[in-house]
Coordinates of C-alpha atoms and ligand atoms in Angstrom, one line a residue:
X1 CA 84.1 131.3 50.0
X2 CA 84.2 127.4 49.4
X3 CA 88.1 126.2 51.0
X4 CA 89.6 125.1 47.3
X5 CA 89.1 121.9 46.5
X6 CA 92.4 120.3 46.4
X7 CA 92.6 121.3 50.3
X8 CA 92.5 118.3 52.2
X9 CA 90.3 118.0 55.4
X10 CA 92.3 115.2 57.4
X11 CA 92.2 114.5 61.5
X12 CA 94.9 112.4 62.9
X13 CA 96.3 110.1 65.2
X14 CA 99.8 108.3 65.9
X15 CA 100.4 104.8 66.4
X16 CA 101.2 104.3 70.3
X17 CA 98.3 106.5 71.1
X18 CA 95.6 104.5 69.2
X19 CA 97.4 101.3 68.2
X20 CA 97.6 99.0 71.6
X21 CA 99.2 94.9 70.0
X22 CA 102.1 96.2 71.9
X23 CA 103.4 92.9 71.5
X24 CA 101.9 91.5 69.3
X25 CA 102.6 90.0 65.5
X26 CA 106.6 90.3 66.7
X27 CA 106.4 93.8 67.1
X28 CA 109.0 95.1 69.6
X29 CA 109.1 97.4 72.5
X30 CA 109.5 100.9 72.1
X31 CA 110.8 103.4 74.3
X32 CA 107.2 104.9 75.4
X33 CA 106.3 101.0 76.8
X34 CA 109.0 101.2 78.9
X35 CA 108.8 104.5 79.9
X36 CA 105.0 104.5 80.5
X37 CA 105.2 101.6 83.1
X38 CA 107.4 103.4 85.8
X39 CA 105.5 104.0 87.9
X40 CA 104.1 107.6 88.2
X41 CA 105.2 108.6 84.8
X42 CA 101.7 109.1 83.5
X43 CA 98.4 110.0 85.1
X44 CA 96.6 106.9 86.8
X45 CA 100.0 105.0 85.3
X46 CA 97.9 104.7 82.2
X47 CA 99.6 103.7 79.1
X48 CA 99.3 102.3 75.2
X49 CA 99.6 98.4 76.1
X50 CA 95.8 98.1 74.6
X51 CA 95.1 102.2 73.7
X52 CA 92.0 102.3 71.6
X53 CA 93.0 98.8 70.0
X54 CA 93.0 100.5 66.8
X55 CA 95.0 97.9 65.4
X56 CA 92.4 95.1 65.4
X57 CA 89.9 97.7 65.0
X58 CA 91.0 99.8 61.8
X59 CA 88.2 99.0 59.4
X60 CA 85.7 99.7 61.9
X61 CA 87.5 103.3 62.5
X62 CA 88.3 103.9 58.9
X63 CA 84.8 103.2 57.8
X64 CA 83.8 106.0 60.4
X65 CA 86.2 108.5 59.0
X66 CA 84.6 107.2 55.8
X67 CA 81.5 108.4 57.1
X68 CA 82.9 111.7 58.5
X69 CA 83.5 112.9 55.0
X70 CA 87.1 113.2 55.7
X71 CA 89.1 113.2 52.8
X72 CA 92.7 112.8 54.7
X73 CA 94.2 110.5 57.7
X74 CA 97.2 111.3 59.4
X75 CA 98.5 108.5 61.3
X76 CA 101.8 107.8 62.1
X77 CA 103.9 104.2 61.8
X78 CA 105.1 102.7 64.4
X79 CA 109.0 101.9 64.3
X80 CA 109.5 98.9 66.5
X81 CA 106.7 97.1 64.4
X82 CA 108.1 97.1 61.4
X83 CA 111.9 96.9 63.0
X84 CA 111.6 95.4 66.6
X85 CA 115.4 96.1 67.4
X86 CA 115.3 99.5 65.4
X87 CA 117.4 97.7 62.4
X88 CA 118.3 94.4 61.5
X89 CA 115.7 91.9 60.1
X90 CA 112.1 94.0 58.9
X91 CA 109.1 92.2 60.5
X92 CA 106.7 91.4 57.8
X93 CA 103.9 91.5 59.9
X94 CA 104.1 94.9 60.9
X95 CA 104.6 96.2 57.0
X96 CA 101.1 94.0 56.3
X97 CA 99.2 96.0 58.8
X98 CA 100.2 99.5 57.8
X99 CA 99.3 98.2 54.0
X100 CA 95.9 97.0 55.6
X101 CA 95.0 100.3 56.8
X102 CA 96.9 102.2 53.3
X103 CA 94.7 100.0 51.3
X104 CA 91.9 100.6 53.5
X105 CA 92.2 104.2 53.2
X106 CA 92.2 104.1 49.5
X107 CA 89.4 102.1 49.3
X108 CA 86.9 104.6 50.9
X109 CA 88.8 107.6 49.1
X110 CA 90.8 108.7 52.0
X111 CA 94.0 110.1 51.2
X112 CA 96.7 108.5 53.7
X113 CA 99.4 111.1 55.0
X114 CA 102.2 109.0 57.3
X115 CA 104.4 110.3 60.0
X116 CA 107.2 108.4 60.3
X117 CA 108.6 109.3 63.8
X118 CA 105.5 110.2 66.2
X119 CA 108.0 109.4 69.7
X120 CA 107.9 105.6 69.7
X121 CA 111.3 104.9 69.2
X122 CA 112.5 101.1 69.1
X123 CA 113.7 100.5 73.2
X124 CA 117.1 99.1 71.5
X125 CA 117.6 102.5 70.1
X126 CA 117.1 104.3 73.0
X127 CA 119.0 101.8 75.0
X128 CA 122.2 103.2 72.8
X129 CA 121.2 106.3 73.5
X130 CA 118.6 107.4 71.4
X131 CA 118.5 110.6 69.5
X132 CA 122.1 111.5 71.1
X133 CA 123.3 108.9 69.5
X134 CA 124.5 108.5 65.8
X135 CA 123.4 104.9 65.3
X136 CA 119.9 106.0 66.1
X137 CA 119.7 108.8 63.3
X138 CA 121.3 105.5 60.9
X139 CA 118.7 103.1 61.6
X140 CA 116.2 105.9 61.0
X141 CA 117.2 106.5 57.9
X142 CA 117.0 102.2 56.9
X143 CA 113.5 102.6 58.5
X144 CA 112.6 105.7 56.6
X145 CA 113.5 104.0 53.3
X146 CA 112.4 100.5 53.8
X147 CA 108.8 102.5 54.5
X148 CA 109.0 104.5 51.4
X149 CA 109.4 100.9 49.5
X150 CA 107.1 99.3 50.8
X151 CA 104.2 102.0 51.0
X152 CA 105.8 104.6 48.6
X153 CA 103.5 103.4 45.9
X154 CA 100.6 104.3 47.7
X155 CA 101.0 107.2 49.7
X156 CA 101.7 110.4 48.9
X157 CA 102.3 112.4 51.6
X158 CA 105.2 111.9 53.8
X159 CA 106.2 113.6 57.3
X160 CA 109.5 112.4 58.6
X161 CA 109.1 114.0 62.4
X162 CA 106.8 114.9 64.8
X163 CA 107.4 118.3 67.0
X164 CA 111.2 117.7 67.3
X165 CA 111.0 120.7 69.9
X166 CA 108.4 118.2 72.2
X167 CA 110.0 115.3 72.5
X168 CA 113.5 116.3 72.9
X169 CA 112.7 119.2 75.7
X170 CA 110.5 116.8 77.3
X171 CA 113.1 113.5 76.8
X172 CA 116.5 116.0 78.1
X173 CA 115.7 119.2 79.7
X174 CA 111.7 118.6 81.2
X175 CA 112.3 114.3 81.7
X176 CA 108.5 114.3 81.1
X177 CA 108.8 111.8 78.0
X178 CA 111.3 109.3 77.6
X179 CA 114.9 109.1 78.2
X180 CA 113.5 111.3 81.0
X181 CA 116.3 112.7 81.3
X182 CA 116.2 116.5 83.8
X183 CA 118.4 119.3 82.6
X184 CA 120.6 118.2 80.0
X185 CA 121.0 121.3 77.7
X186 CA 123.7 120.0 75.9
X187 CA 122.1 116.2 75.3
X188 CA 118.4 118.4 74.0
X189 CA 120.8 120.6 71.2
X190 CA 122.5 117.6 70.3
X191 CA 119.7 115.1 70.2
X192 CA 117.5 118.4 67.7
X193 CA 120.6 118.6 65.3
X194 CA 120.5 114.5 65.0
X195 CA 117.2 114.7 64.0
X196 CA 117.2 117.6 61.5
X197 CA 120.3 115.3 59.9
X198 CA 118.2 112.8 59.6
X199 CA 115.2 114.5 58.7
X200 CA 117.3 115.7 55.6
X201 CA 118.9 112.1 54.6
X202 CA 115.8 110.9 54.5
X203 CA 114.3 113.7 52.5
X204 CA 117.6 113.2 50.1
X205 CA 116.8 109.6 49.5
X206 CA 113.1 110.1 48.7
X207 CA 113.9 112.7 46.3
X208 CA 116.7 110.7 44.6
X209 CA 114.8 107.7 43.9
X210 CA 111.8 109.7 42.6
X211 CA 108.8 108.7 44.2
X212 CA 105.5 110.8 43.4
X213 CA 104.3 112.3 46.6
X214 CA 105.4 115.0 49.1
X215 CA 107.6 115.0 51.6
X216 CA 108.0 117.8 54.8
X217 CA 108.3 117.7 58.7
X218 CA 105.8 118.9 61.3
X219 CA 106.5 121.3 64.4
X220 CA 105.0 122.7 66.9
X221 CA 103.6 125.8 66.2
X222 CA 103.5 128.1 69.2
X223 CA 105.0 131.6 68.2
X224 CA 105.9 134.1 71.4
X225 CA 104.0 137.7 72.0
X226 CA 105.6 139.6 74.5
X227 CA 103.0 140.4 77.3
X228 CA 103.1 143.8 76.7
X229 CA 106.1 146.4 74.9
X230 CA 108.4 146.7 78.1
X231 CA 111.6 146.2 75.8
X232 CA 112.6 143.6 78.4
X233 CA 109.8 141.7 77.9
X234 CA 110.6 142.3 74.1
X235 CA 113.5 141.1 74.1
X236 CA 112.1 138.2 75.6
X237 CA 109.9 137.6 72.9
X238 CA 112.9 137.6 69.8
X239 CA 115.0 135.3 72.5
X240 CA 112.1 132.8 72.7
X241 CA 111.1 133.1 68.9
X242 CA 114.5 132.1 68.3
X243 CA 115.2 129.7 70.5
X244 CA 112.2 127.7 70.2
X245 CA 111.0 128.7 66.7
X246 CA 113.7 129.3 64.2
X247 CA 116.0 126.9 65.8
X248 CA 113.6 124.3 64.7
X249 CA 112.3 125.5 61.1
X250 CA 115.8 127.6 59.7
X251 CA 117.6 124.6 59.1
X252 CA 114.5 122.8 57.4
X253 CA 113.6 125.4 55.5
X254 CA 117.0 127.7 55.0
X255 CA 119.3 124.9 55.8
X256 CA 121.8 126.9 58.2
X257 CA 120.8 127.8 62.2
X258 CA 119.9 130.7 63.2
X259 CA 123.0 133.0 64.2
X260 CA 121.5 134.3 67.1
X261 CA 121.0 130.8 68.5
X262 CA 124.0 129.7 67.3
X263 CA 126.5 132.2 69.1
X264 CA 124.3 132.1 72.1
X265 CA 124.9 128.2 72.4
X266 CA 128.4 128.7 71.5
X267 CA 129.3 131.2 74.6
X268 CA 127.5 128.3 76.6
X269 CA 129.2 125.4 75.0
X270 CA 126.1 124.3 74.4
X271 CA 126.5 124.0 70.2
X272 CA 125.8 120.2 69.1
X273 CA 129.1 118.8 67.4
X274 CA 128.4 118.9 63.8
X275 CA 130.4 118.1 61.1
X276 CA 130.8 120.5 57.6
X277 CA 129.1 117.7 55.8
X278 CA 125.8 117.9 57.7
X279 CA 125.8 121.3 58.0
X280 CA 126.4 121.2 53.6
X281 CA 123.6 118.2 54.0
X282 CA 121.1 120.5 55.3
X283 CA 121.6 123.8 53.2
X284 CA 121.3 120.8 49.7
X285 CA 118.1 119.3 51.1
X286 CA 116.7 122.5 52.7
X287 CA 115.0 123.6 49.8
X288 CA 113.7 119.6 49.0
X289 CA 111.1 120.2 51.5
X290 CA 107.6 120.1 49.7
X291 CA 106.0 121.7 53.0
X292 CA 106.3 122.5 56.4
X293 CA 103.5 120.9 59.2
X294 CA 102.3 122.4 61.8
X295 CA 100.5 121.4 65.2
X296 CA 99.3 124.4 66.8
X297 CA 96.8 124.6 69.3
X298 CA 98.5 128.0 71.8
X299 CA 100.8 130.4 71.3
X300 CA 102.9 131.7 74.3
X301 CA 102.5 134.8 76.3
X302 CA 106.5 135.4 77.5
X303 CA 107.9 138.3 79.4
X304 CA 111.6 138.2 81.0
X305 CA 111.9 135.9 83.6
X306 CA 113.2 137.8 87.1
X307 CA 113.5 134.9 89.0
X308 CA 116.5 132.7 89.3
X309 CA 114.8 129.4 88.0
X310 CA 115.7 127.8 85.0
X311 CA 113.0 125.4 83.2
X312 CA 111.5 123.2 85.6
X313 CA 108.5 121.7 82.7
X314 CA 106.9 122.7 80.0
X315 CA 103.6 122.7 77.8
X316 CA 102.8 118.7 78.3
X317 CA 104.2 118.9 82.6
X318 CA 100.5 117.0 83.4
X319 CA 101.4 118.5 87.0
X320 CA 102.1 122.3 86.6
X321 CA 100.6 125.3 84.8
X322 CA 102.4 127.6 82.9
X323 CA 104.8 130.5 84.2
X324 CA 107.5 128.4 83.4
X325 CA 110.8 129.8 82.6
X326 CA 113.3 128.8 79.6
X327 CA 115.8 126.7 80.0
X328 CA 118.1 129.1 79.9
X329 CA 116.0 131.4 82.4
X330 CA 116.3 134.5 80.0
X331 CA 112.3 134.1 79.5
X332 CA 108.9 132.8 81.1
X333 CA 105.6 131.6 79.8
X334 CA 102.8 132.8 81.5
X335 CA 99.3 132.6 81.4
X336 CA 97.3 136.4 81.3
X337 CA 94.1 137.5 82.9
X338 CA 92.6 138.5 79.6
X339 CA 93.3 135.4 77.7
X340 CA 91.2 132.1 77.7
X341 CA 92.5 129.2 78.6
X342 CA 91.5 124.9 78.0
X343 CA 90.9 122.7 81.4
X344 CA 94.9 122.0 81.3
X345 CA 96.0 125.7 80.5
X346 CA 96.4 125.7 77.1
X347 CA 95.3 128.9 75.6
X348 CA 92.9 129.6 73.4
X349 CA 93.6 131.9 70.5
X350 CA 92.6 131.6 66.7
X351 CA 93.9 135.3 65.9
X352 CA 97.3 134.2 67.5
X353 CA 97.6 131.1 64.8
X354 CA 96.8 134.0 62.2
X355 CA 99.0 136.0 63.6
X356 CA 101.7 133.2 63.4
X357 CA 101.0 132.1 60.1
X358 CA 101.8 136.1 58.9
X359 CA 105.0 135.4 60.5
X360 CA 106.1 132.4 59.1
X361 CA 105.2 133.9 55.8
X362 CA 107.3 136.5 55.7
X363 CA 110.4 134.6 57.2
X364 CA 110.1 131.8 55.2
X365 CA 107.8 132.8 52.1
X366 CA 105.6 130.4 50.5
X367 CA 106.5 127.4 51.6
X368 CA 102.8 124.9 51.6
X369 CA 101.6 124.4 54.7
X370 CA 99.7 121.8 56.3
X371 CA 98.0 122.3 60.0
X372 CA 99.1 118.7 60.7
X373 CA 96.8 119.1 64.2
X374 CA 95.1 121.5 65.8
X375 CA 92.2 120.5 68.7
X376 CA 91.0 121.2 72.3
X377 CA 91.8 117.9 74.9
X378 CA 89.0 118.4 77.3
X379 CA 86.2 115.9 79.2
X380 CA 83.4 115.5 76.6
X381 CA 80.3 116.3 78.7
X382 CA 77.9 113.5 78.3
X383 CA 73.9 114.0 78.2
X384 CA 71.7 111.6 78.3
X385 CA 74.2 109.6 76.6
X386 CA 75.3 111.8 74.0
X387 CA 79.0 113.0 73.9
X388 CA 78.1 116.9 73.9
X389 CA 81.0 118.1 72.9
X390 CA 80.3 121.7 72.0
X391 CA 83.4 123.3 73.0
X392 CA 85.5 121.5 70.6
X393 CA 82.7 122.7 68.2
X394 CA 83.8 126.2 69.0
X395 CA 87.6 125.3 69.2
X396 CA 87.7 123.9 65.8
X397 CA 85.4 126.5 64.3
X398 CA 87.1 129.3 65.0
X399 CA 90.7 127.8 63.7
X400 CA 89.6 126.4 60.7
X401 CA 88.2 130.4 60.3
X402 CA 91.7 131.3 60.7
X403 CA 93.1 129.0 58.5
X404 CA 90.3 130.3 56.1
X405 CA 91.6 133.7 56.4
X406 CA 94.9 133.0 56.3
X407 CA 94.0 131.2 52.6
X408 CA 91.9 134.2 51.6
X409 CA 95.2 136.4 52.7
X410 CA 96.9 134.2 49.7
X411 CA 99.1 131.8 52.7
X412 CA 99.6 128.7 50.9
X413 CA 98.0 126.6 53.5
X414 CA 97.0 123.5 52.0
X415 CA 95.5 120.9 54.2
X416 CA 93.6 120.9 57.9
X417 CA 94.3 118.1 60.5
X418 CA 91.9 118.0 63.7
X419 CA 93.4 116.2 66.7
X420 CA 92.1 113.8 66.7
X421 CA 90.3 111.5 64.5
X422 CA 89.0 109.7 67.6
X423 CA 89.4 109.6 71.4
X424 CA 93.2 108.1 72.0
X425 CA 95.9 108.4 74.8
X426 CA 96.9 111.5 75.4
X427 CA 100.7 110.8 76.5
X428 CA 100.9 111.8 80.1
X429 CA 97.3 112.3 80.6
X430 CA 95.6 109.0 80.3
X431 CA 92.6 109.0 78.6
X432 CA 90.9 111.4 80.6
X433 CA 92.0 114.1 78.0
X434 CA 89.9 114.0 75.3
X435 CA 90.5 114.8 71.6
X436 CA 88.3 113.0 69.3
X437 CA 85.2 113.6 66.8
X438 CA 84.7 109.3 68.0
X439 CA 84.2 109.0 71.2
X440 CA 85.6 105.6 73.0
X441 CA 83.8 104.3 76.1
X442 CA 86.3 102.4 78.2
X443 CA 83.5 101.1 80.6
X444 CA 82.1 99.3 77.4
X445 CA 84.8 97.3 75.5
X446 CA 85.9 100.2 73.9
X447 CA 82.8 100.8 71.9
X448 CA 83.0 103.5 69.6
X449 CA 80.4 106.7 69.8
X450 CA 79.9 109.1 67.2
X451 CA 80.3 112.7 68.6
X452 CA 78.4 115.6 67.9
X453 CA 81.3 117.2 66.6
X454 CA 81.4 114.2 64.5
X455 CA 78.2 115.6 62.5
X456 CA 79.4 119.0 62.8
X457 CA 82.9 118.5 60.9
X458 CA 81.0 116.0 58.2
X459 CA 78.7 119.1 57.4
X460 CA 82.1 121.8 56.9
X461 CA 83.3 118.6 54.9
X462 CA 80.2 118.5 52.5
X463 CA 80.2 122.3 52.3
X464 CA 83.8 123.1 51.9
X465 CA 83.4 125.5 54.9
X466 CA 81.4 127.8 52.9
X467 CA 79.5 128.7 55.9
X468 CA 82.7 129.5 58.3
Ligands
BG6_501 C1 101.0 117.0 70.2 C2 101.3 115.6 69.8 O1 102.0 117.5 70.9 O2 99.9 117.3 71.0 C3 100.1 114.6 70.1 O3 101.7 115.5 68.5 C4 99.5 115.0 71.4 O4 100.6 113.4 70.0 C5 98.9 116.4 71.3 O5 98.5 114.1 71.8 C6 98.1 116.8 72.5 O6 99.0 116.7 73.6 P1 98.4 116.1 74.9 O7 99.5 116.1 75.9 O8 97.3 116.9 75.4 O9 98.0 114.7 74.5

């Protein structure tokens, strides 16, 4: 079988991991500029001050995703561009650049699919407390509709968030991302239900004025398997599935929180203050959403957790390995002797993503999915100056076979994202975690390298995967 033709075979980026300018054309500085330069946030203190320098470099990078065949870029827009302060005055520059690379897109037949929130949030923001704070999910909404104007007759394809789950565990419970703030269960609920309200505002204005296009939000995509079927460990699996699944796609895609979340956060006095009109704001918009994204590259493996910890990390800590247990230390992620895991502990498993993809199904019927990213960060052996990067080969193969199956099975899963398009900084782990089908060499002005998974996805491009 040929993958339809309307399904779109993208890879992606986001803007602080590929852009670099940080200050430049009156862009201003976002939270991750800050929060990269304390010193021993990030491995080797790397951060995005220059990244790839895809802004200068666009055309050049476009014209190699022209090349690739791909027929979809996800890239993300970067807030404190196109509103340095987070609201007030737009900065033209920064609405000129993002039409450069729309227009550049659409001249080699490349569809362009935005992100509007990929964690670089305007420093002013967060100074007022970020995604706890109600001015924040406000001056999202003005930068969510200013974008739509200005780029709305262009692009099609809208995400409003990127893994909600990510960068508030990591921003209030882990600190590994910005506010870095350790332990603050009550700050991560809150901060979650201020972006699924905005999420929905924004989805409420699109739809209300109209545009042509699509509109949906991307999340994580890790669904829990007990280790085994000791009802303890069960248990452990519908307490994480809830907690860090359904929290996150029930209100997007029923509009109302799940109940078992909900009364367990309640007995804690952990339930975000919400007011009856969000709550009526969600269920209206809930069935608005044109598709759900996901980003999945490992499930987790949970069993109860039997020691006293509560969570100390979490997928992205660049220091510790899984085992970790919940927040609320009911559960634990742990890694098992008969799984396979990437160089940073990130498990492999295509029949897990399957698996998941059964299970979104039948929770949340046929909602269109896209696989916003899915990829293996690893260090691209290099021979004889080629950039043999077979395992990624095999990584990608055998997920876009999944996805494959799961379109056979009659999912409605309508588009494929690699991460990434090309080598870019990977948050807390420099650049020596690699992504990309473009290989860039840092010792050589950032020179870009074609990959040999480069020529490998071009050919499942050209053949519609026949051959997976
Ligand atoms: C996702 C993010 O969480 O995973 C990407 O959307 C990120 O921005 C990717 O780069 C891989 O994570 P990491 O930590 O390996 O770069």
């Amino acid at each position: 079988m040929k993958m339809p033709n309307n399904f779109l075979f993208g890879a992606a980026s986001a803007s602080y991991q590929v852009e670099g300018a940080w200050n430049e054309d009156g862009k201003g500085v976002s939270n991750w500029d800050v929060f990269s330069k304390i010193p021993g946030k990030t491995f080797e203190n790397t951060n995005g001050d220059v990244a790839v320098d895809h802004y200068h470099r666009y055309k050049e990078d476009i014209g190699l995703m022209a090349e690739m065949g791909l027929e979809s870029y996800r890239f993300s827009i970067s807030w404190p561009r196109i509103f340095p302060n987070g609201t007030g005055e737009v900065n033209e520059k920064g609405l000129e650049f993002y039409n450069n690379v729309i227009d550049e897109c659409l001249k080699h037949n490349i569809v362009p699919f935005v992100t509007l929130y990929h964690w670089d949030l305007p420093q002013a923001l967060e100074e007022k407390g970020g995604w706890r704070s109600q001015e924040t999910v406000d001056a999202f909404v003005r930068f969510a509709d200013t974008c739509f104007q200005a780029f709305g007759d262009r692009v099609r394809h809208w995400i409003t968030f990127n893994e909600t789950v990510i960068f508030c565990s990591l921003g209030y419970l882990s600190g590994a991302h910005p506010p870095g703030i350790e332990g603050d269960v009550k700050a991560y609920f809150q901060a979650t239900h201020n972006v699924f309200v905005a999420h929905a505002r924004a989805v409420e204005i699109f739809k209300k004025a109209g545009y042509d296009g699509e509109i949906g939000i991307t999340h994580v995509f890790s669904p829990s398997f007990s280790i085994d079927n000791d009802p303890d460990n069960k248990f452990a699996e519908m307490h994480a599935n809830e907690y860090a699944t359904h929290w996150f796609y029930d209100p997007i895609l029923k509009g109302t929180y799940p109940e078992y979340v909900v009364n367990g956060l309640e007995a804690k006095g952990f339930l975000p203050e919400w007011t009856e009109e969000e709550l009526d704001l969600l269920k209206r918009t809930a069935p608005m959403n044109d598709f759900i994204g996901l980003n999945y590259y490992c499930p987790q493996r949970v069993m109860k957790n039997d020691s006293a910890l509560v969570m100390a990390g979490g997928r992205e800590n660049s220091t510790g390995r899984p085992g970790n247990p919940s927040f609320d230390g009911v559960y634990k992620t742990v890694m098992m002797d008969d799984k396979v895991y990437t160089k940073w502990g990130w498990e492999i498993a295509p029949d897990a993503f399957l698996e998941g993809m059964r299970m979104l199904k039948d929770r949340y019927g046929d909602i269109k999915i896209y696989i916003t990213e899915n990829g293996l960060g690893d260090e691209d052996p290099i021979v004889d100056g080629e950039i043999m990067d077979t395992p990624r080969i095999e990584y990608i193969e055998s997920h876009l076979r999944a996805v494959k199956h799961a379109v056979q099975e009659g999912i409605n899963v309508a588009g494929y994202y690699a991460w990434s398009v090309i080598d870019l900084l990977s948050w807390l782990n420099g650049y020596k975690k690699q992504y990309g089908f473009i290989y860039v060499d840092h010792k050589n002005g950032l020179a870009r390298k074609k990959k040999k998974s480069f020529y490998w996805y071009q050919e499942i491009i050209a053949t519609r995967a026949e051959d997976l």
